[in-house]
Coordinates of C-alpha atoms in Angstrom, one line a residue:
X140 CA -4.4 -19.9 47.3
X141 CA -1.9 -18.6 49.8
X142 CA -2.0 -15.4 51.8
X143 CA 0.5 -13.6 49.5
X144 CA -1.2 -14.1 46.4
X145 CA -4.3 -13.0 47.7
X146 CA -2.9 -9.6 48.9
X147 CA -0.5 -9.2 46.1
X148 CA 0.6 -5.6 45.0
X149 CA -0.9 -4.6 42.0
X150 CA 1.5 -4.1 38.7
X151 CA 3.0 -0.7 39.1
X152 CA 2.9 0.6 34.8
X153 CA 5.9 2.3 33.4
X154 CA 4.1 4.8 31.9
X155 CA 0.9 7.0 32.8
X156 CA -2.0 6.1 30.6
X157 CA -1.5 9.4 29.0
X158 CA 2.1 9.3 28.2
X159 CA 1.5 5.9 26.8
X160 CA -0.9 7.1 24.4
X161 CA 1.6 10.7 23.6
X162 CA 4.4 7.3 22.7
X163 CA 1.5 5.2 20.8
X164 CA 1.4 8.5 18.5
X165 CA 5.3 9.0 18.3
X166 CA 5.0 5.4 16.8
X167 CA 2.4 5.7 14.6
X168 CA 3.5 9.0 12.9
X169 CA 7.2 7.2 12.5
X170 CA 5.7 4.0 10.8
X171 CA 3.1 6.2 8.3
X172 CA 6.4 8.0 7.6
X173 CA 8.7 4.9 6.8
X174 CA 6.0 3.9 4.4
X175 CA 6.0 7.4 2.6
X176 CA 9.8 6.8 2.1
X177 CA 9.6 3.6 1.3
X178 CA 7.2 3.4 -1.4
X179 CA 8.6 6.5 -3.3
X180 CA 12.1 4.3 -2.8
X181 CA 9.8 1.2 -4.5
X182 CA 8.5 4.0 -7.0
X183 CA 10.7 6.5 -8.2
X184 CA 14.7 5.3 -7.6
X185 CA 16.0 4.6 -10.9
X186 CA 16.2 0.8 -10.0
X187 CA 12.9 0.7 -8.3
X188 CA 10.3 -2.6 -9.8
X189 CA 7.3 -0.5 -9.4
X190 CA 8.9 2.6 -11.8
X191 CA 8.3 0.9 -14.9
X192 CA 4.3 0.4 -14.1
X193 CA 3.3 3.5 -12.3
X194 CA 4.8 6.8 -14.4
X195 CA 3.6 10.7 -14.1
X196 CA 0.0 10.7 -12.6
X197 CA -0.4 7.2 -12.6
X198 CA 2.2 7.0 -9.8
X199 CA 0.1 9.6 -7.6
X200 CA -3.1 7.6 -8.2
X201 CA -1.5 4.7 -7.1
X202 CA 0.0 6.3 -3.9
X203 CA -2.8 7.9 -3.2
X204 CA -5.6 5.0 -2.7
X205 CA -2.7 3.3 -1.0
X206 CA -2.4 5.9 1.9
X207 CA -5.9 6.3 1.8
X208 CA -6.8 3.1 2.7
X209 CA -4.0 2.9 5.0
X210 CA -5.1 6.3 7.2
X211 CA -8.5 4.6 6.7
X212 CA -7.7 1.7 8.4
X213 CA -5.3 3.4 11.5
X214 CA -8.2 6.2 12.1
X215 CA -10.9 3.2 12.3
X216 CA -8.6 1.2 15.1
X217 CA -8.0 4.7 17.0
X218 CA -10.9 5.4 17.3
X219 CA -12.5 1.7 18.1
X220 CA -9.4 1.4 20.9
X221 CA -10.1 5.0 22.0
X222 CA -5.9 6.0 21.7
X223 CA -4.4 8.1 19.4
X224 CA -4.0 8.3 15.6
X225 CA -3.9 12.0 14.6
X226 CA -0.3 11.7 13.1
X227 CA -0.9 15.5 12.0
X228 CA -0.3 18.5 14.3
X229 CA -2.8 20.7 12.5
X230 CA -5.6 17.7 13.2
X231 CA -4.7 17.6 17.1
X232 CA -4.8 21.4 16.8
X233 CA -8.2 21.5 15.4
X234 CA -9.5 19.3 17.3
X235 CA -8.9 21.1 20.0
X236 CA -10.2 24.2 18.7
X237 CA -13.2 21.8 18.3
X238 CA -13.0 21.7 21.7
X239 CA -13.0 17.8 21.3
X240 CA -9.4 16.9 22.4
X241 CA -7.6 18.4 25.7
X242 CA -5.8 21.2 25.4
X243 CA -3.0 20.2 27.4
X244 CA -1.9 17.9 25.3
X245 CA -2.0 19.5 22.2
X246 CA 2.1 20.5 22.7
X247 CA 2.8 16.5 23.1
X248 CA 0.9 15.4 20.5
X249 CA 2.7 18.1 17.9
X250 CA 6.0 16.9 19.6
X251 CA 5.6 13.4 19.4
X252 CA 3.8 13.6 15.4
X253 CA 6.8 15.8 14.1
X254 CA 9.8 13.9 16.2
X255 CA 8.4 10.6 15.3
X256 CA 7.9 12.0 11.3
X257 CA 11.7 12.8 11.8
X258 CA 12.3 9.2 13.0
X259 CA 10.4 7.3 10.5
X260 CA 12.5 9.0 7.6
X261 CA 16.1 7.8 9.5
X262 CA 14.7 5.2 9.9
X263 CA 13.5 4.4 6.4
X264 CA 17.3 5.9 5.5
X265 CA 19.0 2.9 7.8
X266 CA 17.1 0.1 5.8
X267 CA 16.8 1.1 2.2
X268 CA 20.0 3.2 2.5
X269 CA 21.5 5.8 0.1
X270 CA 19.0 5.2 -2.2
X271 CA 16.4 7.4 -0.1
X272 CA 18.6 10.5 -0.9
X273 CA 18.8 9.8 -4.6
X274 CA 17.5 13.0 -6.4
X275 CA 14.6 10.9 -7.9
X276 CA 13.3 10.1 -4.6
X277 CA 14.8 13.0 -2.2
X278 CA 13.8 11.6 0.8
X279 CA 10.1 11.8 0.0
X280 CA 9.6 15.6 0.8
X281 CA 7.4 17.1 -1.9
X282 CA 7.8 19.8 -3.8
X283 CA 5.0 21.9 -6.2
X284 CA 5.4 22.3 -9.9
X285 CA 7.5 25.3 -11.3
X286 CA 5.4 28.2 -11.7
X287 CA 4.2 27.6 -8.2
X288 CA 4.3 30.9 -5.2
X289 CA 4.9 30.8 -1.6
X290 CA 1.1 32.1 -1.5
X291 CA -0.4 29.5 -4.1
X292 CA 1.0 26.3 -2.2
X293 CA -0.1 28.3 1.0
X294 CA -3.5 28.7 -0.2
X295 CA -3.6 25.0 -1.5
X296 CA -2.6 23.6 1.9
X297 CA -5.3 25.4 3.7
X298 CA -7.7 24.8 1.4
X299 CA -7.1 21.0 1.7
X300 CA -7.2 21.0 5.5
X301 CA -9.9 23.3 5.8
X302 CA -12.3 21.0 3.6
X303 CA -11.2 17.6 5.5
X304 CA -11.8 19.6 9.0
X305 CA -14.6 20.9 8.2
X306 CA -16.2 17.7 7.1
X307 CA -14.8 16.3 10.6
X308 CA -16.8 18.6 12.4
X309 CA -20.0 18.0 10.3
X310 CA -19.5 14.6 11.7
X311 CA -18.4 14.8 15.2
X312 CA -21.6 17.1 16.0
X313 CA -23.7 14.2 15.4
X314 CA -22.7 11.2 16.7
X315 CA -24.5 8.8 15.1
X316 CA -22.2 9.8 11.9
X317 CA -19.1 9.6 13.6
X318 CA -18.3 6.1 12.4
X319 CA -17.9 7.5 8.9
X320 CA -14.7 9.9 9.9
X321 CA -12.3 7.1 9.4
X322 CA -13.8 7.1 5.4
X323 CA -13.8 10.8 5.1
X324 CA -10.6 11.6 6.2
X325 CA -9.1 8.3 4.0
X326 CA -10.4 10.0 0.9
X327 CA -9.6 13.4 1.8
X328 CA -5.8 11.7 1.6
X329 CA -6.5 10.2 -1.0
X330 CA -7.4 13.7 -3.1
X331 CA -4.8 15.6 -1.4
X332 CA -2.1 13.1 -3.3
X333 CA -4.1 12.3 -6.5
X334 CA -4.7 15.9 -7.1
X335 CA -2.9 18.1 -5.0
X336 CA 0.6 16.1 -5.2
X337 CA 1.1 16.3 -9.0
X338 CA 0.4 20.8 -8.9
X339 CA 1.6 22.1 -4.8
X340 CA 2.7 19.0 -3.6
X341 CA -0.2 18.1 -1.1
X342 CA 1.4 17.5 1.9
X343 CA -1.7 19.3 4.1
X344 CA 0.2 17.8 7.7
X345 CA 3.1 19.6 8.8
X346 CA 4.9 16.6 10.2
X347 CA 4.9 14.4 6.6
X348 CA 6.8 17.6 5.3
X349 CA 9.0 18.1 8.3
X350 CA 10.4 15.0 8.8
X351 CA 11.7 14.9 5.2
X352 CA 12.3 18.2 4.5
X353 CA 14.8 18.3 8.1
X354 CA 16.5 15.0 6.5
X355 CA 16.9 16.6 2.7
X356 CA 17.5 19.7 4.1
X357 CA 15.0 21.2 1.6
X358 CA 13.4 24.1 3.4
X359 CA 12.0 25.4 0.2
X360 CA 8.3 26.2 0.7
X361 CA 8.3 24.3 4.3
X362 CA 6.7 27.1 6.2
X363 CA 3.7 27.3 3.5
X364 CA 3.5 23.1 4.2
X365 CA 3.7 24.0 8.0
X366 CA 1.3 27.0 8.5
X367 CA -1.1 26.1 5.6
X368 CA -2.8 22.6 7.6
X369 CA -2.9 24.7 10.7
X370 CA -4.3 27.9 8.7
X371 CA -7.3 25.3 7.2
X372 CA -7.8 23.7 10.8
X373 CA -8.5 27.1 12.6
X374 CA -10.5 28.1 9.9
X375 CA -12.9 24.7 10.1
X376 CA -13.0 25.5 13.6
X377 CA -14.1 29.1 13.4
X378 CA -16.8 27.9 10.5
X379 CA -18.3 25.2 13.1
X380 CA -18.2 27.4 15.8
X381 CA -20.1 30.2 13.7
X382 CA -22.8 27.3 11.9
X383 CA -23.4 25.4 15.4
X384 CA -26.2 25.8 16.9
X385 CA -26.2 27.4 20.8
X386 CA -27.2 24.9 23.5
X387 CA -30.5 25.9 25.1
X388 CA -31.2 24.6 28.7
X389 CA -34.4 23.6 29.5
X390 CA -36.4 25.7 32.2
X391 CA -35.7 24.2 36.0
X392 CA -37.9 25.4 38.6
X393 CA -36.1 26.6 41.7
X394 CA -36.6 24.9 44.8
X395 CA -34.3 27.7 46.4
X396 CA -35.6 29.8 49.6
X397 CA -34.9 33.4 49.5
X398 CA -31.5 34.5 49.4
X399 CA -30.5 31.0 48.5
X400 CA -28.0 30.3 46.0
X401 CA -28.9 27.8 43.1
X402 CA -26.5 26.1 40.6
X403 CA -28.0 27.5 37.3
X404 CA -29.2 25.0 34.3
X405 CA -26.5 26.0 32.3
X406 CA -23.4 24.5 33.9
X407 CA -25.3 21.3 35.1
X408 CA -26.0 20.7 31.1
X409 CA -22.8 22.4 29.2
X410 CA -20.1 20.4 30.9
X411 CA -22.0 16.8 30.2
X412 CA -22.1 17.9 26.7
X413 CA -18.6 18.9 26.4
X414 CA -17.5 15.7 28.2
X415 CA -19.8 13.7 25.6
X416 CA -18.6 15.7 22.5
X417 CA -14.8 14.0 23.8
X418 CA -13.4 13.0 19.8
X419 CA -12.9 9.4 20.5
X420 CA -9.7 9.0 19.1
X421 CA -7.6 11.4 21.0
X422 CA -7.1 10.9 24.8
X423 CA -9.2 7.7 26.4
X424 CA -12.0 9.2 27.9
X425 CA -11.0 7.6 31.5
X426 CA -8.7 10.1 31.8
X427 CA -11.0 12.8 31.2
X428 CA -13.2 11.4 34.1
X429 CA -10.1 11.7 36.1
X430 CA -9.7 15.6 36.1
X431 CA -10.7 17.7 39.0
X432 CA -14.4 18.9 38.6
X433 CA -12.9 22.9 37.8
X434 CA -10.1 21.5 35.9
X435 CA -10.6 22.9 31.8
X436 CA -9.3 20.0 29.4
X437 CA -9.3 22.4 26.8
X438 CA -7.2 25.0 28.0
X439 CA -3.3 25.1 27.3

């Protein structure tokens, strides 16, 4: 072994863990969108193989254990990799108002999830072509039934996401559970579209709606399919915070001398247990580690 090799330079990265992991999202959320398009091009363009086989509900059934499985699978790798795999801004945002993703990156996550929906759908639009914008198909945004208010797909929305959120917190408070969140959330999908998708529509993530909504330029309900998610997530949130029980600290004696100033119980246990409560598919946990001692993760 020569003298240079020994002392070699070590591989400067392009990117900052971080920022690699704010990209890994931009990707993910682009390729679960290309899918949507694509298989309601495969479904519902007059010409499409699969339109003959699934009609009406049977279509919704169909697309529904598809992306199930399909969030199923992404959620299990996130988390098992410890990167990202949110691809909904109102799940980073509850997270965080689970106090179980940094708030700092809540902004880049919601950037990256509703450019990279935005992506996916041009992107679906350069391979399939004009068939995407065919009326039957209409760039995959959906839509709710006729009959349907502003307030009744509002309410629908929120109701999804606060029901799937809700059941993420149950989990993520105990942690030998946390392995079924991947399950959970895949058949929470799976409901929105099997029942949800037929009556409001059952978007319940503001960047499946955004990105072809913005391309169909249908803005027709889009702020109930934008606020609604992050309505239902704030709400989960508020109901863990109310239902979870407060951290007590054991007793320490004090080995201080008079007029001596001790760090209380408290702040030697709370921090630990935030660190620990880290939802480990957001931000790898190294990165955490890496954050001055008075530095708050959680604050924007």
């Amino acid at each position: 072994m020569t003298h240079s090799s020994r002392h070699r330079a070590p591989r400067r990265e392009l990117l900052s863990p971080r920022a690699r992991t704010v990209v890994l999202e931009f990707l993910i959320t682009a390729g679960i969108l290309f899918l949507i398009v694509t298989t309601s091009r495969w479904i519902f363009a007059p010409d499409a193989p699969l339109g003959s086989v699934l009609k009406g509900r049977a279509a919704f059934v169909a697309l529904g254990i598809f992306f199930g499985v399909v969030n199923t699978a992404i959620i299990h790798y996130s988390m098992s990799r410890k990167t990202a795999g949110h691809m909904n801004p109102s799940v980073s945002i509850g997270l965080w108002l689970l106090r179980v993703f940094p708030g700092r990156d809540v902004l880049p996550f919601c950037v990256a999830q509703m450019t990279g929906a935005v992506a996916g759908v041009g992107l679906a639009r350069l391979v399939w072509g004009a068939h995407v914008g065919l009326p039957q198909v209409g760039w995959a945004a959906v839509a709710p039934q006729p009959g349907w208010s502003f307030w009744g797909v509002l309410t629908a929305e929120t109701v999804g996401q606060l029901i799937c959120m809700t059941l993420v917190a149950a989990l993520l408070i105990r942690p030998r559970w946390e392995w079924l969140i991947p399950g959970v959330v895949g058949l929470c999908i799976t409901g929105f579209i099997m029942i949800l998708g037929p009556l409001s529509g059952g978007s319940v993530n503001p960047a499946r709606q955004f990105g072809p909504a913005l391309w169909a330029g249908n803005f027709g309900f889009l702020t109930a399919y934008l606020i609604g998610p992050v309505l239902g997530a704030a709400l989960a949130a508020a109901l863990a915070a109310a239902l979870r029980p407060p951290i007590e600290a054991p007793a320490v004696e004090s080995t201080a001398g008079p007029g001596e100033h001790t760090v209380g119980p408290v702040e030697d246990i709370v921090r630990p247990v935030v660190d620990a409560a880290v939802c480990p598919d957001t931000i790898p946990p190294e990165l955490l580690r890496e954050r001055p001692a008075h530095d708050d993760p959680y604050r924007i």
